[in-house]
mmCIF file of C-alpha atoms in Angstrom:
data_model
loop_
_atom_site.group_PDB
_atom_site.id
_atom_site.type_symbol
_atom_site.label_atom_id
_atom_site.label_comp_id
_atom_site.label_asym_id
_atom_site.label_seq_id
_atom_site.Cartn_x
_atom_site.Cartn_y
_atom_site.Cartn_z
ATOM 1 C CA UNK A 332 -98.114 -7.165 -127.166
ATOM 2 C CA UNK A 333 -96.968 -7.360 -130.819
ATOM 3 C CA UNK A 334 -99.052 -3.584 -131.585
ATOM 4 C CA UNK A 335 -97.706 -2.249 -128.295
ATOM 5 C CA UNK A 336 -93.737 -3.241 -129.419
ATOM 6 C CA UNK A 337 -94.627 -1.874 -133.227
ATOM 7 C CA UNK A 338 -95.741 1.500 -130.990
ATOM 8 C CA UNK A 339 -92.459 1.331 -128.642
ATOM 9 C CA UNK A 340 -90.118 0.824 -132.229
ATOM 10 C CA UNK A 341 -91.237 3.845 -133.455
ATOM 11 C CA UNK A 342 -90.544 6.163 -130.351
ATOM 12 C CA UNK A 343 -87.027 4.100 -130.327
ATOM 13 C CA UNK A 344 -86.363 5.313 -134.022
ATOM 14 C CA UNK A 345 -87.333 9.055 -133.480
ATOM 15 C CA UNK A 346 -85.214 9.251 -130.095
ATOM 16 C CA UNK A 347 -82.088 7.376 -132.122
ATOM 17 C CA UNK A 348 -80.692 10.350 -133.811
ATOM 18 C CA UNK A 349 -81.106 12.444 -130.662
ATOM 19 C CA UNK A 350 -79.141 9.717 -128.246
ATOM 20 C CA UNK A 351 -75.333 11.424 -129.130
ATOM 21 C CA UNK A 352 -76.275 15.072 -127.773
ATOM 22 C CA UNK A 353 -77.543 13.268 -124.560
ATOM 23 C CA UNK A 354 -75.199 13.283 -121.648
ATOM 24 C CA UNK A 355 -73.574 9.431 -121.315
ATOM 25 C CA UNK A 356 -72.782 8.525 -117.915
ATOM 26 C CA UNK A 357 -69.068 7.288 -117.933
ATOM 27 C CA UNK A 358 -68.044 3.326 -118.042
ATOM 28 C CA UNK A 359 -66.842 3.861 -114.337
ATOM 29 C CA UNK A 360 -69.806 5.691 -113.459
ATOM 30 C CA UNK A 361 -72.224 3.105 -114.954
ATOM 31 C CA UNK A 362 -70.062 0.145 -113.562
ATOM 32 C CA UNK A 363 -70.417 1.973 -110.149
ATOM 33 C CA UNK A 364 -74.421 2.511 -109.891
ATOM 34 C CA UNK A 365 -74.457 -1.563 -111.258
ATOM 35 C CA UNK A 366 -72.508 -2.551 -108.372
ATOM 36 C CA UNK A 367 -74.295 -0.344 -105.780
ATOM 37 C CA UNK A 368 -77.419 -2.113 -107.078
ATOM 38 C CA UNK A 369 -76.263 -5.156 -106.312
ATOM 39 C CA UNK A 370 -75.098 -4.281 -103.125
ATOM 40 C CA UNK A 371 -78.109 -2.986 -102.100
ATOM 41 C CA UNK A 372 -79.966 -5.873 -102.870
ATOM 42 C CA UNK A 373 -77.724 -8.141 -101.861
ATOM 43 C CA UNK A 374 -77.595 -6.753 -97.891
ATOM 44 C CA UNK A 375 -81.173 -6.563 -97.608
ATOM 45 C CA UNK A 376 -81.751 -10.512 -98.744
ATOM 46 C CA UNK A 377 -78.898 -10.951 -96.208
ATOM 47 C CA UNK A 378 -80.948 -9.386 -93.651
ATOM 48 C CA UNK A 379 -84.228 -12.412 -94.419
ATOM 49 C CA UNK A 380 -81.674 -15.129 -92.905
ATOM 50 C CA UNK A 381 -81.750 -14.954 -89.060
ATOM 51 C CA UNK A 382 -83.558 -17.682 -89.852
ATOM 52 C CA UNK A 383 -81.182 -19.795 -91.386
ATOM 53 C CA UNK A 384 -78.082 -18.590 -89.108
ATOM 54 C CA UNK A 385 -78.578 -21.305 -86.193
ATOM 55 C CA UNK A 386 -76.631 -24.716 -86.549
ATOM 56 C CA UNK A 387 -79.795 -26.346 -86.369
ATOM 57 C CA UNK A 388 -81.309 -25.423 -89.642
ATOM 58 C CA UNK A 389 -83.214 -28.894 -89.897
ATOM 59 C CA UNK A 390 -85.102 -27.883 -86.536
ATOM 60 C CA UNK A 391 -86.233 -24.024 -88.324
ATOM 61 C CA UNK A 392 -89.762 -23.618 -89.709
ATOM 62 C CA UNK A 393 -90.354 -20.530 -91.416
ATOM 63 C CA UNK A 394 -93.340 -18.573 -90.045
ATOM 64 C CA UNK A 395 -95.775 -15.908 -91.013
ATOM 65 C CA UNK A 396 -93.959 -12.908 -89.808
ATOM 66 C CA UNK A 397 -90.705 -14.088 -91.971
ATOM 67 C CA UNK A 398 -92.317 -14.818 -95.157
ATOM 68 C CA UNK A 399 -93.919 -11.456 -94.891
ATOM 69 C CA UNK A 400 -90.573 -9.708 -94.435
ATOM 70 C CA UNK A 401 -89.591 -11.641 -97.053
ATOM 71 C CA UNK A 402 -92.818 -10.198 -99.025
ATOM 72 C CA UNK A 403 -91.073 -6.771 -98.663
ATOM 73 C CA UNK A 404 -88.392 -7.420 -100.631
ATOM 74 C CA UNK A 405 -90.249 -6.781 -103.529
ATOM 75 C CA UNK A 406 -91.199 -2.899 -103.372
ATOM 76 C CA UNK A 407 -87.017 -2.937 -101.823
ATOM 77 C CA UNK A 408 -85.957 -4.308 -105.063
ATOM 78 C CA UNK A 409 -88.246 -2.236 -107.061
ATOM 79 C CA UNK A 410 -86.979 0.862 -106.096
ATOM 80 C CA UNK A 411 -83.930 0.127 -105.806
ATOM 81 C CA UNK A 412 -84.358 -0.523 -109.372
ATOM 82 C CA UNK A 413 -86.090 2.602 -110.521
ATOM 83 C CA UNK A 414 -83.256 5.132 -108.747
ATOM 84 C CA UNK A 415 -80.527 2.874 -110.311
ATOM 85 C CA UNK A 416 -82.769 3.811 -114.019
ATOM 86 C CA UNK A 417 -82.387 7.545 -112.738
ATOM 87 C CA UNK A 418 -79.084 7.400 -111.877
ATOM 88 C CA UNK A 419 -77.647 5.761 -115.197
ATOM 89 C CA UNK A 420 -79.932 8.214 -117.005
ATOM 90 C CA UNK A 421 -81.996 6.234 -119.137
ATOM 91 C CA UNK A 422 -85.850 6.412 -119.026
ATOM 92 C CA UNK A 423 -87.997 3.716 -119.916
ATOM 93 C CA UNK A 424 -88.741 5.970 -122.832
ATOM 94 C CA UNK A 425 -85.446 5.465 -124.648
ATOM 95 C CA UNK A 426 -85.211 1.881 -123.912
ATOM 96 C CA UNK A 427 -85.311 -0.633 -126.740
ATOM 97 C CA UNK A 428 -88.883 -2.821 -127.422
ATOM 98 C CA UNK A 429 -87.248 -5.812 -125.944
ATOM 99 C CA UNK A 430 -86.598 -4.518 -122.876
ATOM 100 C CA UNK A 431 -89.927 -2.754 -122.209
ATOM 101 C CA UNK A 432 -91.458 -5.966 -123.535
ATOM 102 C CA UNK A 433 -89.189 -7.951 -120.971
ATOM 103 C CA UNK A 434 -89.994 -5.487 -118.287
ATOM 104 C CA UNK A 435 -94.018 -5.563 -118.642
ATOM 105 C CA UNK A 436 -93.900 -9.431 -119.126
ATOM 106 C CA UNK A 437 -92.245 -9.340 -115.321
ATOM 107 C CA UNK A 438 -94.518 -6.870 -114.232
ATOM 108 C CA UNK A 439 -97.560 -9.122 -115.367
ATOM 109 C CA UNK A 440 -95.776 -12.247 -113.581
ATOM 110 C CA UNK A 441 -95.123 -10.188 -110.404
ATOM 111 C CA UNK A 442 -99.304 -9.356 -110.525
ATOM 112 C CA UNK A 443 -100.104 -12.963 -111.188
ATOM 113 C CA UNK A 444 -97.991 -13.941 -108.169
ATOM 114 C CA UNK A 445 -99.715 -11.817 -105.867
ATOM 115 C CA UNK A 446 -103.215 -13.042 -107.071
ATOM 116 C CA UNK A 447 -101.784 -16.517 -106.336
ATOM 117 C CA UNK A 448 -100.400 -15.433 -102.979
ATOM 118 C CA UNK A 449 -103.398 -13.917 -102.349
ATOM 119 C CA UNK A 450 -105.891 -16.923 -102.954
ATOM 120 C CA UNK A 451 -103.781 -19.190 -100.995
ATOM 121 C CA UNK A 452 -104.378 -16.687 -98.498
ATOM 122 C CA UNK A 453 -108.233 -16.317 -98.960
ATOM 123 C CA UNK A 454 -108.147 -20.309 -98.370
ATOM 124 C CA UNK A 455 -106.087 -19.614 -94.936
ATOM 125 C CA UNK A 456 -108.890 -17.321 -93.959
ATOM 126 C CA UNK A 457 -111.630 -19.289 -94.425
ATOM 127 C CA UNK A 458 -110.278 -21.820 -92.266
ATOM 128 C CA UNK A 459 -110.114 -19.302 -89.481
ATOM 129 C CA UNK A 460 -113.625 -18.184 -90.017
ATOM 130 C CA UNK A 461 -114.295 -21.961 -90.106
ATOM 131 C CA UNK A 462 -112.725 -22.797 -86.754
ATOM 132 C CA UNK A 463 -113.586 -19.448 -85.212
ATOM 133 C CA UNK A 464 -117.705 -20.612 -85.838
ATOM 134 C CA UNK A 465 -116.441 -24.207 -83.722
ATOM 135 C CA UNK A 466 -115.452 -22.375 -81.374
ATOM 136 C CA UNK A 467 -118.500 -20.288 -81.015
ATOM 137 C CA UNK A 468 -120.515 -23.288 -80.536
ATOM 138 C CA UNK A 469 -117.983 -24.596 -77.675
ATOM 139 C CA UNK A 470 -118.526 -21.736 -76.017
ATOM 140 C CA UNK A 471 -122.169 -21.482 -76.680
ATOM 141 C CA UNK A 472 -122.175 -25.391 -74.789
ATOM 142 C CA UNK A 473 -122.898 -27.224 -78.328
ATOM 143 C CA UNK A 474 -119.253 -28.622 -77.919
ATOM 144 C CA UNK A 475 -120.595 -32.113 -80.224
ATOM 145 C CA UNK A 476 -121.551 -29.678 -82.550
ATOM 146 C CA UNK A 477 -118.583 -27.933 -82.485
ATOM 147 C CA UNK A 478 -116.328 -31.132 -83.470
ATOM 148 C CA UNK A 479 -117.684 -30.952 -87.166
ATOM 149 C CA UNK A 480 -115.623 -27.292 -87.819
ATOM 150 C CA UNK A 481 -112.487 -27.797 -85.404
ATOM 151 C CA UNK A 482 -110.659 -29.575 -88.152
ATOM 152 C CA UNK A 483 -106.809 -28.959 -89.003
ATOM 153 C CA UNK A 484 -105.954 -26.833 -91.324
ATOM 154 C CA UNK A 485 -104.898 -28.573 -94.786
ATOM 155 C CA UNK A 486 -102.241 -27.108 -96.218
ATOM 156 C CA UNK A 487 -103.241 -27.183 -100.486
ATOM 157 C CA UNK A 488 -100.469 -27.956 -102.251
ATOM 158 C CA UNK A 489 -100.160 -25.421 -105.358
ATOM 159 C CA UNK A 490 -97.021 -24.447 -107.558
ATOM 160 C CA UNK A 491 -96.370 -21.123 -109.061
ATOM 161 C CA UNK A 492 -98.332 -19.931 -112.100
ATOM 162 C CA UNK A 493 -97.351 -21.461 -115.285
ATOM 163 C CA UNK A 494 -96.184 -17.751 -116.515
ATOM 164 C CA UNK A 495 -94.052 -17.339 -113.449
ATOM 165 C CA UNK A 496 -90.928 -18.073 -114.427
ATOM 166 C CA UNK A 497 -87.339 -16.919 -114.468
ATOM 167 C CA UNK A 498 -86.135 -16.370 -117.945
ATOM 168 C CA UNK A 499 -82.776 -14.354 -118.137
ATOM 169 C CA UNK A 500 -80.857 -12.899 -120.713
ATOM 170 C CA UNK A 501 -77.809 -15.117 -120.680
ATOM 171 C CA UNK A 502 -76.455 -12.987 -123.716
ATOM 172 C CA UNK A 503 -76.086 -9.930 -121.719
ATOM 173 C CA UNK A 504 -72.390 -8.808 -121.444
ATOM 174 C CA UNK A 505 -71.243 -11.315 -123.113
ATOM 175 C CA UNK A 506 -68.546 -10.891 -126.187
ATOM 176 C CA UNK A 507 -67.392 -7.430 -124.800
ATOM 177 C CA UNK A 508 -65.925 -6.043 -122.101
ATOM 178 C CA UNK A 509 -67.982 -2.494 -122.432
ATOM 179 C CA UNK A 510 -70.981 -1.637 -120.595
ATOM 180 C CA UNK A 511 -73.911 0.560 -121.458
ATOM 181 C CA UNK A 512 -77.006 2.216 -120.236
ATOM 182 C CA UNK A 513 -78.987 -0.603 -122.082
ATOM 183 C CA UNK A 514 -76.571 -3.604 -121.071
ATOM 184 C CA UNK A 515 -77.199 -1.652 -117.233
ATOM 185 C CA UNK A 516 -81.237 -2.135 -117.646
ATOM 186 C CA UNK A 517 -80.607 -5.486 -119.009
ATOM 187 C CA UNK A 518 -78.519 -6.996 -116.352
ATOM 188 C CA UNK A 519 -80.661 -5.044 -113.150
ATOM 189 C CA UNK A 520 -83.988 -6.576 -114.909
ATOM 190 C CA UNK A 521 -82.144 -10.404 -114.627
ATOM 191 C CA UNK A 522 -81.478 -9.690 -111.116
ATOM 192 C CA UNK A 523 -85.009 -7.543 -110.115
ATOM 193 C CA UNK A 524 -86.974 -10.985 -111.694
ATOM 194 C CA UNK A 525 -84.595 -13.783 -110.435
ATOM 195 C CA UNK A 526 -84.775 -12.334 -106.561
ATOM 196 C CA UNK A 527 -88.650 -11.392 -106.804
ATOM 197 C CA UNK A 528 -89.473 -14.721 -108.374
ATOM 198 C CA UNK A 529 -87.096 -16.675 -105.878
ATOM 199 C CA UNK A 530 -89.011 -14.658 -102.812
ATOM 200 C CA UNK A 531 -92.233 -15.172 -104.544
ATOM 201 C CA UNK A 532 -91.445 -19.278 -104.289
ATOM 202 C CA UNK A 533 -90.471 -18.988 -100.719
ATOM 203 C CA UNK A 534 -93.872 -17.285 -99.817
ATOM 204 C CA UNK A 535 -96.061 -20.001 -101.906
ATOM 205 C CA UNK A 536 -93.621 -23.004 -100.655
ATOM 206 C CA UNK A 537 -94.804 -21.900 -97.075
ATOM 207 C CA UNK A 538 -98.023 -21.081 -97.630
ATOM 208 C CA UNK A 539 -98.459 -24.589 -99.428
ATOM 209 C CA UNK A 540 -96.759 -26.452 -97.102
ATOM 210 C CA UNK A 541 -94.374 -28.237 -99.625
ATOM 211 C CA UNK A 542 -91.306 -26.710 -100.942
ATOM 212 C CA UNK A 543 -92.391 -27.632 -104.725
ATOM 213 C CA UNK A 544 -93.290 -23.763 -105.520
ATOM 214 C CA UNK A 545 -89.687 -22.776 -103.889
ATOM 215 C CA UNK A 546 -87.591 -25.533 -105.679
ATOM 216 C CA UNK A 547 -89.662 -24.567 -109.498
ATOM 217 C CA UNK A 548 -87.898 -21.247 -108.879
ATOM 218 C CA UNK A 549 -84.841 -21.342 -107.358
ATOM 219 C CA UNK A 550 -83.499 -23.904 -109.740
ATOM 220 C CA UNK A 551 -84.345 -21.490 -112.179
ATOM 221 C CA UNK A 552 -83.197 -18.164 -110.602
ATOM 222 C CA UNK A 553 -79.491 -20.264 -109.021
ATOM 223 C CA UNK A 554 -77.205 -17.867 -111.629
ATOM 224 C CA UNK A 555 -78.260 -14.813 -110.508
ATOM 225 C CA UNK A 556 -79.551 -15.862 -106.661
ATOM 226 C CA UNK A 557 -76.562 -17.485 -105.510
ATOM 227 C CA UNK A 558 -73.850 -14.931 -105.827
ATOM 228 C CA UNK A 559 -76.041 -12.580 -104.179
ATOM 229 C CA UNK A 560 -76.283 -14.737 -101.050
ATOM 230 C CA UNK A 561 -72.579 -14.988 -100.971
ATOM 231 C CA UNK A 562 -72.876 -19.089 -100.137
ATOM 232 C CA UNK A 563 -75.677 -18.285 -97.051
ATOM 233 C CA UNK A 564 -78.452 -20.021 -99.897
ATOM 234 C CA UNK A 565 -77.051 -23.600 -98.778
ATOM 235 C CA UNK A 566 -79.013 -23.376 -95.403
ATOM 236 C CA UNK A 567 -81.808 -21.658 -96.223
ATOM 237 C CA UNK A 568 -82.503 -24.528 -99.170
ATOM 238 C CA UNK A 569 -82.246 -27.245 -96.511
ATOM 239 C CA UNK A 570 -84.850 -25.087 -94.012
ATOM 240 C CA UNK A 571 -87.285 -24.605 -97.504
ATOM 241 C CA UNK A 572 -86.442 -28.516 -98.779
ATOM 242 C CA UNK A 573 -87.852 -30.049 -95.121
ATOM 243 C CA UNK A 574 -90.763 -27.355 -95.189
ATOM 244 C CA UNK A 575 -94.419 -28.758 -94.221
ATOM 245 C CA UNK A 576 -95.942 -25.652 -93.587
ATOM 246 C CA UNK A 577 -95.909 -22.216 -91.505
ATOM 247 C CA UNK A 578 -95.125 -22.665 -87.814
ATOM 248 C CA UNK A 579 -98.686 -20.669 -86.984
ATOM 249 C CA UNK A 580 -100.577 -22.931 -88.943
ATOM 250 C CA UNK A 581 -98.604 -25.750 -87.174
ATOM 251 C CA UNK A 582 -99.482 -24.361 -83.872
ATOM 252 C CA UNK A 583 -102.906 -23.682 -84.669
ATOM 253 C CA UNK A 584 -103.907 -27.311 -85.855
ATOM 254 C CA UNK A 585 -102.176 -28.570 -82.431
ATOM 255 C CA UNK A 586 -104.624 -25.978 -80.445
ATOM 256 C CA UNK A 587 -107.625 -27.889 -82.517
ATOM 257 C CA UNK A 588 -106.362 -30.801 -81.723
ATOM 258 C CA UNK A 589 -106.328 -30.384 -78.302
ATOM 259 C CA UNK A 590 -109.522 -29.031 -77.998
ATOM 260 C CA UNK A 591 -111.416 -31.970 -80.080
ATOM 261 C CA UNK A 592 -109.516 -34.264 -77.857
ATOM 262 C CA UNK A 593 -110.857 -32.548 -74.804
ATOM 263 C CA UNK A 594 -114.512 -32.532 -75.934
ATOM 264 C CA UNK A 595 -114.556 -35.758 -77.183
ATOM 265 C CA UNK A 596 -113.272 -37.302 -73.493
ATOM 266 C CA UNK A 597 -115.836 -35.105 -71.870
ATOM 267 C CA UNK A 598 -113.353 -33.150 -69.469
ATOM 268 C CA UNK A 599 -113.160 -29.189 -69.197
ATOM 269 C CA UNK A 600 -112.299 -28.022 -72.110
ATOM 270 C CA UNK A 601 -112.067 -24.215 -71.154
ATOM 271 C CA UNK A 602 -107.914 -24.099 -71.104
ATOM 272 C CA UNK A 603 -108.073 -26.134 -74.428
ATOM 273 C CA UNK A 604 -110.555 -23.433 -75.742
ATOM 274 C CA UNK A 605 -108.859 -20.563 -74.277
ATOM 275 C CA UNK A 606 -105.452 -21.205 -76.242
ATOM 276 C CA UNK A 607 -107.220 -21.857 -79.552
ATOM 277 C CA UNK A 608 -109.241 -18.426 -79.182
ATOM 278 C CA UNK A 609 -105.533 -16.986 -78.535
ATOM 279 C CA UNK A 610 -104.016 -18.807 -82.075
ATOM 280 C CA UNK A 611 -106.722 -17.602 -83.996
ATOM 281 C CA UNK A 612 -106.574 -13.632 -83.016
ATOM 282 C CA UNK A 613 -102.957 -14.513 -83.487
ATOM 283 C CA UNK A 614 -102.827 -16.161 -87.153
ATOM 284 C CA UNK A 615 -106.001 -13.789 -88.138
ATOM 285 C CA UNK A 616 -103.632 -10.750 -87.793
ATOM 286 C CA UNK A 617 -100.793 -12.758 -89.382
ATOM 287 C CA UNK A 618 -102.877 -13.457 -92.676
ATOM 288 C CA UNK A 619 -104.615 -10.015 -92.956
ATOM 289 C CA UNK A 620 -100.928 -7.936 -91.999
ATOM 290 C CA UNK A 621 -99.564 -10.330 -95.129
ATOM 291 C CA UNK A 622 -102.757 -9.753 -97.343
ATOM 292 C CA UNK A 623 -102.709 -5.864 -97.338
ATOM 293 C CA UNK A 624 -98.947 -6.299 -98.171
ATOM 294 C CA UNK A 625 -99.597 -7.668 -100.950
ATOM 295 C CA UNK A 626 -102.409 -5.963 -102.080
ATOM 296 C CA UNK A 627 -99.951 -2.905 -101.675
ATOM 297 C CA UNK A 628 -97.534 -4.751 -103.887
ATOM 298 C CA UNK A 629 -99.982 -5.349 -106.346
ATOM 299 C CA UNK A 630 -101.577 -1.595 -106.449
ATOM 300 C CA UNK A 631 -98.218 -0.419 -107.064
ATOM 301 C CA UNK A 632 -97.400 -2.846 -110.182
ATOM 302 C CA UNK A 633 -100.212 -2.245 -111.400
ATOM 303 C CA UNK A 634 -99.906 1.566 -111.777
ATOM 304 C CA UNK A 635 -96.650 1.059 -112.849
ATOM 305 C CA UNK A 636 -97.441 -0.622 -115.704
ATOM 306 C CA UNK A 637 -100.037 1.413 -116.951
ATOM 307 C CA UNK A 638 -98.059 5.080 -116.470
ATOM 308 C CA UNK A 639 -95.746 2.689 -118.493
ATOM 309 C CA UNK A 640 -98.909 1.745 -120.964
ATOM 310 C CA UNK A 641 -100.200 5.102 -121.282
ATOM 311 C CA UNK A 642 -96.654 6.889 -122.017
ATOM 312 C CA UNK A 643 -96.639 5.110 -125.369
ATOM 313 C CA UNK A 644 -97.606 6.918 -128.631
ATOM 314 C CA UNK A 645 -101.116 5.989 -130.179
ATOM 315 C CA UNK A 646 -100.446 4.309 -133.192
ATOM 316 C CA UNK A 647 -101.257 6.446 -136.500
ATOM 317 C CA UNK A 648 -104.217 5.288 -138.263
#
């Protein structure tokens, strides 16, 4: 990281004493694409809280399909992002080291996030494969053989990566009342990190079943999360604060259990069988649908940062 910032300082310096024939956007103007930025991203994490619009927020469990919308905030935020960088015309290529340095460390966090979304997601499948062999054997008339795969599902507790964390720049604008391209890239990167982050935790709180992951981040992320959601954060903290898990997995385990009850008292257990076949075809298209999201996500980063990578001058030997 240190060689790659040495590389970026010497592009800075060359493109310094060409920055005053460039054309500079106007304070208006750049005040203007800053807001519509936030706008944008504001209204679309506005649109994740049907959820959390009842009365009854304590009786809401978030499920698959939600944390998966919730998932494509991300590339939303991304590109809203890179078309507010084209608008306030400034190219990663004139930005300072320490915000290409701040931009890749995200980047890197935002790939390490979808590995760990990804692995808890792995362990969700294998417990579908799991139960899907019990009940093969159940229909195959080995139902006491069956009993030793139709367990619940446990959820596995697991916090965000140690990396993942929300670190903003609480310098930026502060001491002057001006605004500039860099001050721009600064302030968008706070709120492109805190929101990804914060969504991150809500996908690895429900996956987890505990709202630990959630909590680790939005305590971290409150500054720039909470005037975004304009006061609406309140009930969706109390929906992730009770969370024990995604309402599929929930009805899954309750399909398992009725079917294990059924074989063990020796009755019919073809209606008990019949709904767990239907809660596995659904919660195998839940986890794969949410899996190629996110190996999207991470495709996409990944490129990203090496068009990024590659753009930089060799160093002169």
């Amino acid at each position: 990281m240190v060689l790659l910032l040495q590389k970026f300082n010497q592009i800075c310096t060359k493109l310094a004493n060409h920055h005053h024939h460039n054309h500079h956007p106007s304070q208006p103007a750049l005040s203007a694409s800053m807001e519509a930025f936030q706008t944008h991203v504001s209204n679309s994490l506005k649109k994740l809280l049907p959820l959390s619009s009842s009365k009854s927020a304590g009786s809401e469990i978030p499920s698959f399909p939600w944390i998966q919308q919730c998932f494509e905030l991300v590339p939303i935020i991304q590109s809203a992002f890179a078309k507010l960088v084209v608008e306030v015309d400034f190219p990663m290529s004139k930005w300072e080291a320490a915000s290409v340095d701040r931009y890749l460390k995200y980047s890197l966090s935002l790939l390490e996030l979808c590995n760990s979304v990804s692995s808890s997601l792995s362990n969700l499948g294998k417990a579908r494969v799991s139960l899907a062999h019990g009940l093969s054997l159940v229909e195959n008339s080995s139902p006491s053989s069956a009993l030793e795969h139709l367990k619940a599902i446990q959820f596995q507790p697991k916090g965000l990566s140690k990396g993942i964390r929300f670190q903003g720049n609480e310098e930026v604008g502060k001491g002057s009342c001006l605004i500039s391209k860099e001050t721009v890239i600064h302030q968008a990167l706070d709120i492109m990190q805190g929101m990804v982050f914060w969504v991150g935790g809500i996908l690895m709180s429900g996956l987890a079943g505990n709202p630990e992951p959630y909590l680790e981040v939005r305590n971290s992320s409150r500054r720039i999360v909470d005037p975004l959601l304009s006061g609406l954060n309140s009930r969706l903290d109390e929906i992730m604060e009770r969370n024990g898990g995604l309402k599929e997995v929930k009805e899954l385990n309750d399909a398992v259990a009725g079917l294990a009850a059924a074989i063990r008292t020796g009755k019919n257990s073809g209606a008990e069988a019949e709904e767990l076949r239907r809660r596995l075809e659904v919660f195998e298209k839940f986890v794969d649908g949410l899996g190629k999201e996110v190996d999207s996500v991470f495709d996409k980063v990944l490129a990203g940062r090496n068009q990024l990578l590659n753009g930089l001058p060799q160093q002169k030997k």
